[in-house]
mmCIF file of C-alpha atoms and ligand atoms in Angstrom:
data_model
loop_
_atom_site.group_PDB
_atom_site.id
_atom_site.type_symbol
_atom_site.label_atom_id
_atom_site.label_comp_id
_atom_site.label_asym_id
_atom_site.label_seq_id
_atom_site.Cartn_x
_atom_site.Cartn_y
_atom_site.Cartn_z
ATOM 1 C CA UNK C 1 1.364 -68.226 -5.032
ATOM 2 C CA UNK C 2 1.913 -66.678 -1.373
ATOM 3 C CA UNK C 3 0.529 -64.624 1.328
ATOM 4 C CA UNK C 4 2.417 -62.526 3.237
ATOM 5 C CA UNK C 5 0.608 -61.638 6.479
ATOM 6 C CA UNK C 6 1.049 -58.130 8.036
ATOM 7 C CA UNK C 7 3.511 -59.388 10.983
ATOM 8 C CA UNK C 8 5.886 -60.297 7.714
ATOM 9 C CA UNK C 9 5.249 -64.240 8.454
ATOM 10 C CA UNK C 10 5.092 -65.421 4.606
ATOM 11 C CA UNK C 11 2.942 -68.237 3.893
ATOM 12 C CA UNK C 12 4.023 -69.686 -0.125
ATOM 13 C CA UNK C 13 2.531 -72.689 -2.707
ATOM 14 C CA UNK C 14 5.031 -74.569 -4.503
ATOM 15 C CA UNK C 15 4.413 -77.143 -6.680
ATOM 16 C CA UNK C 16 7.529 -80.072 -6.405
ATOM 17 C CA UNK C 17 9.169 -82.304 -4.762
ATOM 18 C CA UNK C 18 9.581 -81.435 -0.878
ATOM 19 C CA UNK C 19 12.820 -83.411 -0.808
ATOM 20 C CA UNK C 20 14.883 -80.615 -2.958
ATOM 21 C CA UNK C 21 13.346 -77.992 -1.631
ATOM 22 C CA UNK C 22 15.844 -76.586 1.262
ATOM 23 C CA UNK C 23 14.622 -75.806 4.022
ATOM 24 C CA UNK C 24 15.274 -75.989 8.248
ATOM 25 C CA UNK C 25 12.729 -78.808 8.961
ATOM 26 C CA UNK C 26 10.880 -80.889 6.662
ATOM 27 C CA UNK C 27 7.496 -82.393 7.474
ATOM 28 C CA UNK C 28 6.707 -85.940 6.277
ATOM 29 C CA UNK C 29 3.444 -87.535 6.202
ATOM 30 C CA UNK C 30 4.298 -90.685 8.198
ATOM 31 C CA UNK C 31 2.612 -93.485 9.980
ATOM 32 C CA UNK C 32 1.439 -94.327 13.202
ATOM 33 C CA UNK C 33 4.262 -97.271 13.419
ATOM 34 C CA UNK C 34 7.171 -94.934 12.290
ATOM 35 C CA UNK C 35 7.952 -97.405 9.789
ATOM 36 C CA UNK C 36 8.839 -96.450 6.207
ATOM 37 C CA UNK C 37 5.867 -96.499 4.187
ATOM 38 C CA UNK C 38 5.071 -95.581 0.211
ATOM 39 C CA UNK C 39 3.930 -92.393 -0.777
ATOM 40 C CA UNK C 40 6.244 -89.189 0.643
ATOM 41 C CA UNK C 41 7.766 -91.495 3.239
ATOM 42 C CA UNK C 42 9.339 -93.934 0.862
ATOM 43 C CA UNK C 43 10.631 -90.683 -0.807
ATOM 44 C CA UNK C 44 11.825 -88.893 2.935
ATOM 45 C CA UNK C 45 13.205 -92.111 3.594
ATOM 46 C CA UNK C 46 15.517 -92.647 -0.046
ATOM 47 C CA UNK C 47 16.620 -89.247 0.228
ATOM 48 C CA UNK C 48 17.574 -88.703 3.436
ATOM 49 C CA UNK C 49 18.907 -92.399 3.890
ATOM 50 C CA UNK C 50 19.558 -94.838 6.932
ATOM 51 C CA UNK C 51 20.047 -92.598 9.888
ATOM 52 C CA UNK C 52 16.328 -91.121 9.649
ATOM 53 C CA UNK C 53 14.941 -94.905 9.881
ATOM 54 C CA UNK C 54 17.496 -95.443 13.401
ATOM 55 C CA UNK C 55 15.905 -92.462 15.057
ATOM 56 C CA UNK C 56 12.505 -93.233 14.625
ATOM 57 C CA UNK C 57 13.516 -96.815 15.889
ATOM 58 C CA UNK C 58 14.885 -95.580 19.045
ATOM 59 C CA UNK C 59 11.843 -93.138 19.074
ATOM 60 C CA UNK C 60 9.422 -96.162 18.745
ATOM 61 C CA UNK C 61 11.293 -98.364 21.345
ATOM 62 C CA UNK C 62 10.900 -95.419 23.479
ATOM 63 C CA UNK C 63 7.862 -94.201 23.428
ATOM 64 C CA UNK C 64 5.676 -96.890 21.031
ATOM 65 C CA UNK C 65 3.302 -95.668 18.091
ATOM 66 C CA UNK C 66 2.878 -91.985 17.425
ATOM 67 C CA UNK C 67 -1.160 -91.532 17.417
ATOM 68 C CA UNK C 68 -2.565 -89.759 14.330
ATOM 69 C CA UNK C 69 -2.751 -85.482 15.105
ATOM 70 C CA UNK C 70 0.940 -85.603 16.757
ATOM 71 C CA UNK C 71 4.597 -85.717 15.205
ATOM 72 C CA UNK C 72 7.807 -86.512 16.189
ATOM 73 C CA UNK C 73 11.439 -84.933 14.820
ATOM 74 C CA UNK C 74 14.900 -86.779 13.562
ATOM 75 C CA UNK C 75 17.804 -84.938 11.856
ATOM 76 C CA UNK C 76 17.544 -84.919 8.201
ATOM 77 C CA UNK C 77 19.942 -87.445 7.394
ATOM 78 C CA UNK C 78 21.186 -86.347 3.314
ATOM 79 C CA UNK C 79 18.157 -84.345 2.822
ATOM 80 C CA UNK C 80 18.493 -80.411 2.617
ATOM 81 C CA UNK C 81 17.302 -79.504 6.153
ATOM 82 C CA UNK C 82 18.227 -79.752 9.633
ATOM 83 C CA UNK C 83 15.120 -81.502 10.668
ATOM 84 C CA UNK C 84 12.268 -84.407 9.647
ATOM 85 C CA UNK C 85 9.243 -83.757 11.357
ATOM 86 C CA UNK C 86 7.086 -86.798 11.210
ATOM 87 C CA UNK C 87 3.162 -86.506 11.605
ATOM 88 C CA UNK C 88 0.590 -88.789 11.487
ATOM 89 C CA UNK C 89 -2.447 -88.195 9.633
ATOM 90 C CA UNK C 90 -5.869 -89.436 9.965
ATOM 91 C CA UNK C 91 -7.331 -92.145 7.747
ATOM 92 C CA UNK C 92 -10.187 -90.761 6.187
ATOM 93 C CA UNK C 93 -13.373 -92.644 6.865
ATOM 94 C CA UNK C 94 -16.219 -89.833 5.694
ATOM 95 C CA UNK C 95 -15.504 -87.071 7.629
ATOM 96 C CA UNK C 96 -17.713 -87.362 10.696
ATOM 97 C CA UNK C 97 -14.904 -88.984 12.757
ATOM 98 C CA UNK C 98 -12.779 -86.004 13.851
ATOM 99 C CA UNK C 99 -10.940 -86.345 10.870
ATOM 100 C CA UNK C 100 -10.721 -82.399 10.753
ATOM 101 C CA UNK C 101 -9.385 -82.066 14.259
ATOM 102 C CA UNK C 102 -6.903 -84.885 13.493
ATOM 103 C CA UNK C 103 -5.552 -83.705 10.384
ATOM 104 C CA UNK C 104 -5.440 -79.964 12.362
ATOM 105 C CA UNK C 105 -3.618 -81.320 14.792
ATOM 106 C CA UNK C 106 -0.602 -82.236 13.173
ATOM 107 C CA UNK C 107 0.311 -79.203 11.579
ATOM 108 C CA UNK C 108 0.332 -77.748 14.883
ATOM 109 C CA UNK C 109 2.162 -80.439 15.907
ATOM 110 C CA UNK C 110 4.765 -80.026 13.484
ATOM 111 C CA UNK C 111 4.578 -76.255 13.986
ATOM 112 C CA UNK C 112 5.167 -76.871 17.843
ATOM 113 C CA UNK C 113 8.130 -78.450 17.770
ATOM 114 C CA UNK C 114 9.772 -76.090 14.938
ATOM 115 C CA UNK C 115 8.957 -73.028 17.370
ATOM 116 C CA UNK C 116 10.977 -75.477 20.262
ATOM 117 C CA UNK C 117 13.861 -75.527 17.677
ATOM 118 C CA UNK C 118 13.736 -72.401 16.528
ATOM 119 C CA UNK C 119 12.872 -73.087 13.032
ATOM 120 C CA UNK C 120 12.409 -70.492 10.429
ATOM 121 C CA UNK C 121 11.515 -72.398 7.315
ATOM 122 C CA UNK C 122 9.841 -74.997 7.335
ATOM 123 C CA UNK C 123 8.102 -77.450 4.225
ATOM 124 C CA UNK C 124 4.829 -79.070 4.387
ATOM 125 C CA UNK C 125 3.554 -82.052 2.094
ATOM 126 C CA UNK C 126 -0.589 -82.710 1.829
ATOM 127 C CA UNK C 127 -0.587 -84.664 4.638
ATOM 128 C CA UNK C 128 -3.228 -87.108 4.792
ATOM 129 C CA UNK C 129 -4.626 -86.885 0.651
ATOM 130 C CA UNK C 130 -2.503 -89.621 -0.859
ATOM 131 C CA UNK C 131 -2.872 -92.687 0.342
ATOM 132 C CA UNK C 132 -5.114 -91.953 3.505
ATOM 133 C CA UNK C 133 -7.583 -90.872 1.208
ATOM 134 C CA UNK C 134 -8.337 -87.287 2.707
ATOM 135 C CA UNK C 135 -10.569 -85.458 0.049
ATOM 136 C CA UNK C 136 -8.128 -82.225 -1.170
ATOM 137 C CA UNK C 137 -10.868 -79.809 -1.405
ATOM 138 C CA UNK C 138 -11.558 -81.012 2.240
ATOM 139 C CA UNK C 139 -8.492 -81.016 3.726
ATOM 140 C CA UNK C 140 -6.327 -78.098 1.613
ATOM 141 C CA UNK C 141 -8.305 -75.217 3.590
ATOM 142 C CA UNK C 142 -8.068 -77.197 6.808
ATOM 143 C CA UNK C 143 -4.214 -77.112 6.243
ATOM 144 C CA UNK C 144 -4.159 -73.451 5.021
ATOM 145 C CA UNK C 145 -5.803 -72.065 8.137
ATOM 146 C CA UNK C 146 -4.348 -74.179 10.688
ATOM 147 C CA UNK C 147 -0.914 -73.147 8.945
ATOM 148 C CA UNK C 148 -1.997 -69.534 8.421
ATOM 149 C CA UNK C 149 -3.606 -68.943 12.185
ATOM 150 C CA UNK C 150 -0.199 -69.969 13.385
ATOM 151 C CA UNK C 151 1.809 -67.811 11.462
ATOM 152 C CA UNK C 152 -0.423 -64.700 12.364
ATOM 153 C CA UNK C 153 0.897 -64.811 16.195
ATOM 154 C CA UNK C 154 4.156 -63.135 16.390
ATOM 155 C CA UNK C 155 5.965 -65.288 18.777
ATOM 156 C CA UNK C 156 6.531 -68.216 16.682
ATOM 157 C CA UNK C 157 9.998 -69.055 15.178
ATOM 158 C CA UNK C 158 8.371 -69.773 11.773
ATOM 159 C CA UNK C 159 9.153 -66.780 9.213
ATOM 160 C CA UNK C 160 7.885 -68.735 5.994
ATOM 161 C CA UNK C 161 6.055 -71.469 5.784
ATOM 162 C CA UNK C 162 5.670 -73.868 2.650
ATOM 163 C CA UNK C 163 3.762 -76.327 1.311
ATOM 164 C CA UNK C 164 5.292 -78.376 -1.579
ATOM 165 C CA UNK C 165 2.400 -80.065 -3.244
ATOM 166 C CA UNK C 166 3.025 -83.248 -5.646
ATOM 167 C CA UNK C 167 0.948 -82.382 -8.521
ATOM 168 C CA UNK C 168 -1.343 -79.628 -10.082
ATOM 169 C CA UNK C 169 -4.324 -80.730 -8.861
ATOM 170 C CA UNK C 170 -3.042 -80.737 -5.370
ATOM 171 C CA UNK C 171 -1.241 -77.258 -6.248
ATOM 172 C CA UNK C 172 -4.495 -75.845 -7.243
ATOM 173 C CA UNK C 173 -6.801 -76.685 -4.164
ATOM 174 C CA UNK C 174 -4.179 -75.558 -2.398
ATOM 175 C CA UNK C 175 -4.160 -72.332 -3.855
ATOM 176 C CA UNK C 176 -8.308 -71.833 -3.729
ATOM 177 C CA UNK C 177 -7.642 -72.404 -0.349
ATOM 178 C CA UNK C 178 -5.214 -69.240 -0.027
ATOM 179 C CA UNK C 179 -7.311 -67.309 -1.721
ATOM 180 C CA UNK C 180 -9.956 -67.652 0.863
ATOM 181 C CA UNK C 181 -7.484 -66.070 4.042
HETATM 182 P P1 ADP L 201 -0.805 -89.964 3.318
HETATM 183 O O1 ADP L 201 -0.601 -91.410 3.687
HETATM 184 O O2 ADP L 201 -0.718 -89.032 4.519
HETATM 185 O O3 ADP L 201 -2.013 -89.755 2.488
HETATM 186 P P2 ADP L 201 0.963 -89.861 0.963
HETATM 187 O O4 ADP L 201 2.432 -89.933 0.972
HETATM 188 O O5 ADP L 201 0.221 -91.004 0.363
HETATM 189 O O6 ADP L 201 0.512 -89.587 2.497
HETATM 190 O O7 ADP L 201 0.501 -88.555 0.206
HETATM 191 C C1 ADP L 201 0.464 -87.269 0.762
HETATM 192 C C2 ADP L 201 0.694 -86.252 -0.346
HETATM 193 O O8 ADP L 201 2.102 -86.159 -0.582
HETATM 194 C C3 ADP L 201 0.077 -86.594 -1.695
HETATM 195 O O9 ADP L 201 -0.446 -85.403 -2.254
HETATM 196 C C4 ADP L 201 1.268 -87.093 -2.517
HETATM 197 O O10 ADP L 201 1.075 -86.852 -3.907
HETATM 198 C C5 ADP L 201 2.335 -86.186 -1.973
HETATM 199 N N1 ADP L 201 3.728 -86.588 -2.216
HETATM 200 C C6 ADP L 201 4.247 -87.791 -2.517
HETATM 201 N N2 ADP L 201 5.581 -87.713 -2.660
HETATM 202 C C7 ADP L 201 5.926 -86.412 -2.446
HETATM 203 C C8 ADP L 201 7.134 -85.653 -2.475
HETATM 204 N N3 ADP L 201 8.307 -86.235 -2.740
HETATM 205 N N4 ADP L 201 7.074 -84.316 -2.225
HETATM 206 C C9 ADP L 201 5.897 -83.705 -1.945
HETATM 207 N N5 ADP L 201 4.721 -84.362 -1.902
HETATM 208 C C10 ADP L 201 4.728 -85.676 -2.152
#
């Protein structure tokens, strides 16, 4: 499924594995120590091998955690892209603790710094609905119309926009979600 919005910005479903999928910056859903985790990470981290892990060492020595709502970039090591972008989700905890805002945040995060590089395709996972137990209907429109408002200005970089999800069920709240812009 996609949307293409009148500026020509497409916005497109996929259901996969976001590690095959070329693309000029993937976005991982990492954690707030920048250490490799399970879920996508473990996967980011096996495909795209050592030299993703160094950077976000040096990153971490630099600068310490990365809070949940922002993201940080690497190169993409052996994976099919030019970029990681790493953002940290929030932990659900019931809703009524900004988890919206949060979870908003780092797409734009991640959006932010592909505009600074110039990026023109860029992948998306469901950040925040694996393992930081995000509700998908919940979050999949907040990720849709963050994504989606972004993509309707015309001075971004980004001229398609992706979201690989994992499974069906992820694919199809997803989709609901498109249906509604
Ligand atoms: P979080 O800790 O932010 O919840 P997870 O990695 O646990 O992150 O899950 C986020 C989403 O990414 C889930 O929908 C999960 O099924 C999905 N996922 C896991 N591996 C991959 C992959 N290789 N490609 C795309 N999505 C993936």
């Amino acid at each position: 499924m996609q949307h293409l919005f009148p500026n020509g910005r497409l916005l497109r479903l996929v259901q996969g594995d976001i590690t095959t999928l070329p693309a000029d910056a993937i976005c991982n859903a990492a954690n707030s120590a920048l250490r490799p985790g399970g879920g996508i990470d473990g996967s980011i981290h096996r495909a795209g091998g050592p030299a993703i892990l160094h950077e976000l060492d040096s990153i971490r020595k630099k600068n310490g955690a990365c809070p949940p709502g922002s993201a940080v970039a690497t190169t993409a090591g052996n994976l099919p892209a030019r970029y990681v972008f790493h953002a940290v989700g929030p932990v659900y905890s019931g809703g009524g603790n900004s988890e919206s805002q949060v979870l908003a945040s780092c797409y734009r995060a991640c959006l932010a710094l592909a505009d600074e590089r110039k990026v023109q395709r860029i992948s998306f996972p469901s950040i925040s609905t694996g393992i930081y137990g995000y509700p998908l209907e919940e979050a999949a429109p907040v990720a849709i119309e963050t994504v989606a408002e972004w993509l309707t200005e015309n001075d971004t970089s980004v001229k398609e926009a992706i979201f690989v999800l994992f499974d069906e069920a992820t694919r199809r709240a997803y989709e609901r979600a498109l249906a509604d812009v």
